Short mmCIF file of N, CA and C in Angstrom, two decimals:
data_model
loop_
_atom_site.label_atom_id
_atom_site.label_comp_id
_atom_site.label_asym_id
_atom_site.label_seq_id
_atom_site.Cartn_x
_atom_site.Cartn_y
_atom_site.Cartn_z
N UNK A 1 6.18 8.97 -134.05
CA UNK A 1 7.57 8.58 -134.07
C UNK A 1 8.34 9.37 -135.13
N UNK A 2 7.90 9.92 -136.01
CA UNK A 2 8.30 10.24 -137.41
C UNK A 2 8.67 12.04 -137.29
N UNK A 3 7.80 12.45 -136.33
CA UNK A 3 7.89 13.43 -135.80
C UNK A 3 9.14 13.71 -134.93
N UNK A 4 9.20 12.82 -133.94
CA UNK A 4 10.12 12.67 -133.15
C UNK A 4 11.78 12.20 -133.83
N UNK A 5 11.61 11.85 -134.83
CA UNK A 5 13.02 11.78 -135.65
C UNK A 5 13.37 12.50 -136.14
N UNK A 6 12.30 13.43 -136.86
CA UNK A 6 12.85 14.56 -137.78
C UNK A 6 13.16 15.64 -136.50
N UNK A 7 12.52 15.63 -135.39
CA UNK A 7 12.96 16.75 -134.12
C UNK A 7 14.51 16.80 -134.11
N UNK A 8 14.77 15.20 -133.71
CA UNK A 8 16.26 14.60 -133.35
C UNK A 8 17.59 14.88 -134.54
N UNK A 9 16.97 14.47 -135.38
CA UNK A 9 18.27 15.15 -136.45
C UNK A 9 18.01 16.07 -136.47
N UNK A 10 17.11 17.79 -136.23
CA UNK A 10 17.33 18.80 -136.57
C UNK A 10 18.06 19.26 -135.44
N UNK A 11 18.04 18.85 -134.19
CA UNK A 11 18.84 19.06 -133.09
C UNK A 11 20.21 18.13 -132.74
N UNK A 12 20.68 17.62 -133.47
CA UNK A 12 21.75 16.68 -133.55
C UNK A 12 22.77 17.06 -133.67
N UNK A 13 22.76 18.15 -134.64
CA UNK A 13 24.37 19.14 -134.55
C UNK A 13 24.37 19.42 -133.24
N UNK A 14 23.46 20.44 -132.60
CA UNK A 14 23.74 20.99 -131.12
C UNK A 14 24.21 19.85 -129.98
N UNK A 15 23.32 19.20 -130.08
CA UNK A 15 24.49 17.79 -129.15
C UNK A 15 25.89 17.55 -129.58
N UNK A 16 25.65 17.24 -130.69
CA UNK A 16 27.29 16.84 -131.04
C UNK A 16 28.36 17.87 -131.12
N UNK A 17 28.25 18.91 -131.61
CA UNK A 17 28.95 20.19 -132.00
C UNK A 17 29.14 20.71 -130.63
N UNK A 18 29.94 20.84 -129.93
CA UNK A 18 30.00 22.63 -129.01
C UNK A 18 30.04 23.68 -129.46
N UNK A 19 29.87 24.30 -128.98
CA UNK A 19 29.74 26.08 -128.90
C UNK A 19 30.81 26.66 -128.14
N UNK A 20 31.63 27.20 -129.12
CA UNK A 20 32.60 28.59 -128.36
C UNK A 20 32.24 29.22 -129.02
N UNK A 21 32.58 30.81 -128.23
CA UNK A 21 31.97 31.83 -128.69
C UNK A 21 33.19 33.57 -128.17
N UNK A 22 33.38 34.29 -128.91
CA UNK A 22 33.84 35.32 -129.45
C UNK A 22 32.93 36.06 -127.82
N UNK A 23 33.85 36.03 -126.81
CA UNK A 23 33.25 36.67 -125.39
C UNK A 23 34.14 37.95 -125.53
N UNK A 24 35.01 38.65 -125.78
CA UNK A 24 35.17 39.98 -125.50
C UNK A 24 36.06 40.22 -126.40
N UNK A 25 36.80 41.25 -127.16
CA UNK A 25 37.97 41.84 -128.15
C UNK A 25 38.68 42.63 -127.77
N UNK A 26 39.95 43.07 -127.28
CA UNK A 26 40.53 44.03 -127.26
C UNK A 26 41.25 44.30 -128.16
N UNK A 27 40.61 45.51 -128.94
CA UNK A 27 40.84 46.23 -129.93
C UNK A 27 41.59 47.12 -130.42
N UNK A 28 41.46 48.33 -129.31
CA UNK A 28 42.15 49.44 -129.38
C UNK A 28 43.03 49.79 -127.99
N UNK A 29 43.62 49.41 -127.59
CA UNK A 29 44.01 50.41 -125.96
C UNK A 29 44.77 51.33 -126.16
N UNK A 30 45.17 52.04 -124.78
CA UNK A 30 45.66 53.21 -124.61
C UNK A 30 46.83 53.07 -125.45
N UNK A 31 47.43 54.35 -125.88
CA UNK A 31 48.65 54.27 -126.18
C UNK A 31 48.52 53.18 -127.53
N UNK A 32 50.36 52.99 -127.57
CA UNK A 32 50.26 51.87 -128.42
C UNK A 32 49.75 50.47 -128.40
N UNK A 33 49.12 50.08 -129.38
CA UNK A 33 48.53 48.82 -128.98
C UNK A 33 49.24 47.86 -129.92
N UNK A 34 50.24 47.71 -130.39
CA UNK A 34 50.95 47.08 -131.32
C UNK A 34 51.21 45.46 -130.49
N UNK A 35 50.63 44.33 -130.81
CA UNK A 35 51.25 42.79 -130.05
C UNK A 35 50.18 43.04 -128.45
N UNK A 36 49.45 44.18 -128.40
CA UNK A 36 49.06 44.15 -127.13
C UNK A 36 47.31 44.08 -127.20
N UNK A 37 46.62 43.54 -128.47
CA UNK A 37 45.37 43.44 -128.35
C UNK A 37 45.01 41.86 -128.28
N UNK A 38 43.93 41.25 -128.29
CA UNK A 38 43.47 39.94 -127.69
C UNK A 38 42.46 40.00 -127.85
N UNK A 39 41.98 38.28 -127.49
CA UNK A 39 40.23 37.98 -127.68
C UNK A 39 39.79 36.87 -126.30
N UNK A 40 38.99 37.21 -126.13
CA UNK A 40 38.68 35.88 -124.97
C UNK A 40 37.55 34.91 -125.84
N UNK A 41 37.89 34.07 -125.31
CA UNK A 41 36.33 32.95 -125.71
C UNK A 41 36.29 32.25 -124.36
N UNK A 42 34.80 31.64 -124.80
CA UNK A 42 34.49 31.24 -123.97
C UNK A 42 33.15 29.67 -124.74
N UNK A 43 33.51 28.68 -123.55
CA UNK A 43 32.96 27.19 -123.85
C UNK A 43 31.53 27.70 -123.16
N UNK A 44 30.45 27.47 -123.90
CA UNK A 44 28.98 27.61 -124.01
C UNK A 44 28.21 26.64 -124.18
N UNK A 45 29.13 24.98 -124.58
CA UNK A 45 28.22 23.71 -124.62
C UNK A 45 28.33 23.28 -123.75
N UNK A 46 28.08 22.24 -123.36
CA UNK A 46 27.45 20.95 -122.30
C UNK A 46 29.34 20.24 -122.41
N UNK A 47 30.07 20.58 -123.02
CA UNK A 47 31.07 19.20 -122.82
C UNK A 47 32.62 20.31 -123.14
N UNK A 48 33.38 19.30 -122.70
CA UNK A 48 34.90 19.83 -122.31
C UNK A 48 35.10 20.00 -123.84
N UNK A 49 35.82 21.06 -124.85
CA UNK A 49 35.83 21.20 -125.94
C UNK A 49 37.41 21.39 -126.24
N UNK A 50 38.27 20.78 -127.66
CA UNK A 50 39.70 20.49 -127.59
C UNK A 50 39.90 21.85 -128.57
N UNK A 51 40.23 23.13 -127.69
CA UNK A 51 40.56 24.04 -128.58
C UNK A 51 42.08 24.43 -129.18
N UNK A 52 42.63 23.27 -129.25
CA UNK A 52 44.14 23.36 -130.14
C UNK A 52 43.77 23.05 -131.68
N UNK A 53 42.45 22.49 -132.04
CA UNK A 53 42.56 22.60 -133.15
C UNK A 53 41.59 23.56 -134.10
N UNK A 54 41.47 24.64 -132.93
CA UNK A 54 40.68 25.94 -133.66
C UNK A 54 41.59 26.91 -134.07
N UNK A 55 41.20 27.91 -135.32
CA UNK A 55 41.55 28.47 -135.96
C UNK A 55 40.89 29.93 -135.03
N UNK A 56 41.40 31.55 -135.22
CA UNK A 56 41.20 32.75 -135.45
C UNK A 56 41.04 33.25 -136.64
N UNK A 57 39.72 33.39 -137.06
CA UNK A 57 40.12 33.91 -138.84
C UNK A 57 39.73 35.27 -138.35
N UNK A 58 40.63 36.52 -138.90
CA UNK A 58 40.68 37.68 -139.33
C UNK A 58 41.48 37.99 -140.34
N UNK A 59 40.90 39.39 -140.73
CA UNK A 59 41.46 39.52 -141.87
C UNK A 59 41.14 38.69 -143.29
N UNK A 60 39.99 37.77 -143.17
CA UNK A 60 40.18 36.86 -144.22
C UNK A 60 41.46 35.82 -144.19
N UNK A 61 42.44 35.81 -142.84
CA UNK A 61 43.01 34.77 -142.52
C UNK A 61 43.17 33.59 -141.46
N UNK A 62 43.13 32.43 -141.67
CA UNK A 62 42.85 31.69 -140.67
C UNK A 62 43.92 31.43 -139.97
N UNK A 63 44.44 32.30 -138.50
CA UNK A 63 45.64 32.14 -137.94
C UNK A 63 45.76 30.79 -136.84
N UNK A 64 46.41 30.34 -136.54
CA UNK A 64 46.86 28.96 -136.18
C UNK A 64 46.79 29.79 -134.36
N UNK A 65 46.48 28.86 -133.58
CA UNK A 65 46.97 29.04 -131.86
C UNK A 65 48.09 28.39 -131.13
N UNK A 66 48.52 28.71 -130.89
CA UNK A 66 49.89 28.39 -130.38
C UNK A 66 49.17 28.29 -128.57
N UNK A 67 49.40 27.22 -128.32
CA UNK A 67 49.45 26.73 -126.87
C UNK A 67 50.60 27.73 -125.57
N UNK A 68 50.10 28.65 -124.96
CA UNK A 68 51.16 29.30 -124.15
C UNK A 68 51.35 28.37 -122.84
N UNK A 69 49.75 28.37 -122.26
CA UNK A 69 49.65 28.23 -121.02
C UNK A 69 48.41 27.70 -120.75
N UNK A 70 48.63 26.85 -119.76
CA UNK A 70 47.44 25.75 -119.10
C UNK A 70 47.68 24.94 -120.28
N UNK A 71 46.16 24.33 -120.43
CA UNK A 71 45.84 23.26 -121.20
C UNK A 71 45.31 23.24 -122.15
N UNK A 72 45.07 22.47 -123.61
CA UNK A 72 43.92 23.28 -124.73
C UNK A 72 42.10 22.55 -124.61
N UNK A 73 42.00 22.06 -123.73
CA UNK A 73 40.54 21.57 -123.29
C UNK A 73 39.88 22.56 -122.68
N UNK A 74 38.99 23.15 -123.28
CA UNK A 74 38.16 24.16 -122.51
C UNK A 74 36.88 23.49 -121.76
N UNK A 75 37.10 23.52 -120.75
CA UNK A 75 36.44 22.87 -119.78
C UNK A 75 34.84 23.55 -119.77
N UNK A 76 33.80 23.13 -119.44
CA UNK A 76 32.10 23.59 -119.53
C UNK A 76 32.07 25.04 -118.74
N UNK A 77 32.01 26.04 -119.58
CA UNK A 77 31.79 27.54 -118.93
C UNK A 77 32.80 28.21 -119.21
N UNK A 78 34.31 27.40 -119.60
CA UNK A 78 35.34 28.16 -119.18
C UNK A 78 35.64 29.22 -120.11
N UNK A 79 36.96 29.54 -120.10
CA UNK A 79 37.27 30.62 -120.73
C UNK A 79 38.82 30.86 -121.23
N UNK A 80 39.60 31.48 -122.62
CA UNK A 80 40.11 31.26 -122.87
C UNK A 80 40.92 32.94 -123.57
N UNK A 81 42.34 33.25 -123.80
CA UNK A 81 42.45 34.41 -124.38
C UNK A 81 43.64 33.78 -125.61
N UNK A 82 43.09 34.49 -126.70
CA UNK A 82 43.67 33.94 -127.62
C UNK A 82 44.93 35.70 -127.84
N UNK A 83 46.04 35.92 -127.96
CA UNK A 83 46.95 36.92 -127.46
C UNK A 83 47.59 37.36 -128.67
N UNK A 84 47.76 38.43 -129.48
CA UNK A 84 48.73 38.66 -130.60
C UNK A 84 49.94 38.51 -129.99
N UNK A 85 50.46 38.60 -128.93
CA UNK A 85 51.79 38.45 -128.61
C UNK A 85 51.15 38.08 -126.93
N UNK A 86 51.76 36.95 -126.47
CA UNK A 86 51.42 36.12 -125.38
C UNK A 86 52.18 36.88 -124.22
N UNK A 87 53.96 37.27 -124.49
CA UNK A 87 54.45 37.65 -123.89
C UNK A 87 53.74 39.03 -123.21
N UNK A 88 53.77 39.69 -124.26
CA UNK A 88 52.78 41.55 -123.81
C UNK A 88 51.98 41.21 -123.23
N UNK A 89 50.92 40.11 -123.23
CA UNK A 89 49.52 39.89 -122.51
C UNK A 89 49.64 40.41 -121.25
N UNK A 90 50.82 38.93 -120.66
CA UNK A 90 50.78 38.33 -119.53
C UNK A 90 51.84 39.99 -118.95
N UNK A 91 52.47 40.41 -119.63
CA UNK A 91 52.99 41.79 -118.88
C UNK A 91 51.91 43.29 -118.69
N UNK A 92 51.15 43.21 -119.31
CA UNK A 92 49.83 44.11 -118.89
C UNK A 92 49.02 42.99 -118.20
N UNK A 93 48.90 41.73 -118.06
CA UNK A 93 48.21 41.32 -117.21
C UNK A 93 48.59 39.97 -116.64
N UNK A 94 49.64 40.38 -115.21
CA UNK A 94 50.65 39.56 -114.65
C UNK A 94 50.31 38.76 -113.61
N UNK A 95 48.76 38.35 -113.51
CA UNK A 95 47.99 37.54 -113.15
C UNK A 95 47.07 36.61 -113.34
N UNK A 96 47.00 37.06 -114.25
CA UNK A 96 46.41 36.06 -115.28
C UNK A 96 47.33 34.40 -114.97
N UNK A 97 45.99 33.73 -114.67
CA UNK A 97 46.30 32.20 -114.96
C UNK A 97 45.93 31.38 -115.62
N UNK A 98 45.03 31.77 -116.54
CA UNK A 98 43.70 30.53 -117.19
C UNK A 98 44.47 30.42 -118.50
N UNK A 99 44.06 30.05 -119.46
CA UNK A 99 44.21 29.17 -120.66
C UNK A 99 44.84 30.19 -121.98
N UNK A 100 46.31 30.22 -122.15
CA UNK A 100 46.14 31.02 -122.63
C UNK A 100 47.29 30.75 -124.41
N UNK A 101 46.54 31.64 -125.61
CA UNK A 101 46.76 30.91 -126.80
C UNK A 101 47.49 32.36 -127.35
N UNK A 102 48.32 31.96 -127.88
CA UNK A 102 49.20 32.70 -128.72
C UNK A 102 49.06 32.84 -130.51
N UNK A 103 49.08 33.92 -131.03
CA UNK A 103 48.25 33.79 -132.49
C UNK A 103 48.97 35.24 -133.30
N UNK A 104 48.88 35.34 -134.33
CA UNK A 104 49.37 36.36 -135.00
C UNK A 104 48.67 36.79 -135.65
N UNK A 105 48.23 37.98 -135.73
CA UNK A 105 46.88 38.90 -135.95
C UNK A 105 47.35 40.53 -135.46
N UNK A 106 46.51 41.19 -136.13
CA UNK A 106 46.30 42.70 -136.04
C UNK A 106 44.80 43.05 -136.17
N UNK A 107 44.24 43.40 -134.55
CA UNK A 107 42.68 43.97 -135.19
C UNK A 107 42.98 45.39 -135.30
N UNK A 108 41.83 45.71 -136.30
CA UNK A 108 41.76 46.67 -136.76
C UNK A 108 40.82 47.72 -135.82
N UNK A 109 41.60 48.92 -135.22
CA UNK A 109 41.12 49.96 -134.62
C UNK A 109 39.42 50.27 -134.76
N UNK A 110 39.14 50.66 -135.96
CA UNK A 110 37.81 50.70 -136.45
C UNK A 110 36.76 50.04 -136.61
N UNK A 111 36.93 48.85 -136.50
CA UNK A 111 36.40 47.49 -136.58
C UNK A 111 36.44 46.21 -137.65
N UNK A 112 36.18 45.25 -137.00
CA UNK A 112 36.14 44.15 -138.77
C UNK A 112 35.09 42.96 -138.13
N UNK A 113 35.36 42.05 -138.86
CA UNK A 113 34.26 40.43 -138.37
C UNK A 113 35.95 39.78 -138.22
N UNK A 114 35.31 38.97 -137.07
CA UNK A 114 36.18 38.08 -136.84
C UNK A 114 35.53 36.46 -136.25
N UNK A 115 36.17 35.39 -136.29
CA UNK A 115 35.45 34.27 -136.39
C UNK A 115 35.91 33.05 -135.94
N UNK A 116 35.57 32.10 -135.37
CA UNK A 116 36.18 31.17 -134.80
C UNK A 116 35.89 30.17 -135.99
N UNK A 117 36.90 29.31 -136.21
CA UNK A 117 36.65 27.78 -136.83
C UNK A 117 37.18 26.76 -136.62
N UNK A 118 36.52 25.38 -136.85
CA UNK A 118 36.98 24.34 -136.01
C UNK A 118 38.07 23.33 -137.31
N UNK A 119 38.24 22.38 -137.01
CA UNK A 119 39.80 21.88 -137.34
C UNK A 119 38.93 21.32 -139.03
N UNK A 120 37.53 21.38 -139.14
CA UNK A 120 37.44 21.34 -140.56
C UNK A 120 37.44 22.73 -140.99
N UNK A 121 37.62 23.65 -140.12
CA UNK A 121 37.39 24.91 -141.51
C UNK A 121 35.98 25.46 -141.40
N UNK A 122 34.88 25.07 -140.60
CA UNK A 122 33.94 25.61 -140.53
C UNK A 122 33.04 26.53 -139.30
N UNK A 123 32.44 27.71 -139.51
CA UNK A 123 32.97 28.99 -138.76
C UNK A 123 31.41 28.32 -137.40
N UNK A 124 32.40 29.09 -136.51
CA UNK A 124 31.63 28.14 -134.83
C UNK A 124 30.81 29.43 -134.51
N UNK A 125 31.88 30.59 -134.61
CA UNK A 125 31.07 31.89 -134.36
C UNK A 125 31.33 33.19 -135.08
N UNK A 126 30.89 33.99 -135.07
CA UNK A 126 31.33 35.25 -135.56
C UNK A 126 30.64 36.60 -135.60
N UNK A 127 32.12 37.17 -135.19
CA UNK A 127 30.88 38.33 -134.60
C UNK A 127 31.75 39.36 -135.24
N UNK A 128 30.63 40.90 -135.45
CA UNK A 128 31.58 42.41 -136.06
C UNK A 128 31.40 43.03 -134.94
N UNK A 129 32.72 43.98 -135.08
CA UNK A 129 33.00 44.81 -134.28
C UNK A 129 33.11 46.82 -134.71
N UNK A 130 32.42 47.64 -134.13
CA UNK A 130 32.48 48.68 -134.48
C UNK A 130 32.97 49.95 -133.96
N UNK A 131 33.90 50.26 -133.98
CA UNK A 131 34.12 51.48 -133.03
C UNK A 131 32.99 53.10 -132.88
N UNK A 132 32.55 53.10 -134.22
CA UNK A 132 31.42 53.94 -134.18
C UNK A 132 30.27 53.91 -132.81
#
């Protein structure tokens, strides 16, 4: 039994906690990329996850999401684009319908770490990026 408890609390965050996760970056594009780069995430746990109260930290700053479009519940699998400028998104990509978050940020051409965190402040994922 003793065994079986210490299993359960070492796996207890993963039940309770979800998982989003840092699914693609657009970094650099053609031309100017000024308001026109972005991030997708994507829901990786077992349960519908409330992403209005996640943070973007780059830069060493934790930028706030602004709700554009759809809903902020990321539903099991789904997927989400967090937009330096929401407007530019949706005009390079004028089909887009899914979930989409507005944020103020500049990635950096060359690369940096960037990181998701949840409404205490503590980092969900994070991943670097390298142009090399």
């Amino acid at each position: 039994m003793k065994k079986f408890l210490i299993l359960a609390i070492l796996l207890l965050p993963s039940w309770v906690m979800g998982q989003v996760t840092i699914n693609e970056i657009m970094y650099d594009l053609d031309g100017a990329d000024t308001g026109r780069e972005w991030v997708e995430v994507q829901n990786n746990s077992s349960d519908i996850i409330d992403f209005t109260t996640y943070k973007f930290r780059e830069a060493n700053t934790n930028h706030g999401l602004n709700l554009v479009q759809g809903n902020g519940s990321l539903p099991i699998g789904g997927y989400a684009i967090i937009a330096n400028d929401s407007s530019k998104f949706l005009t390079d990509w004028p089909s887009y319908s899914g979930i989409l978050f507005d944020s103020s940020f500049s990635l950096n051409n060359t690369g940096e770490t960037l990181s998701l965190v949840d409404a205490s402040l503590a980092e969900v994922d994070t991943v670097t990026y390298d142009a090399t």
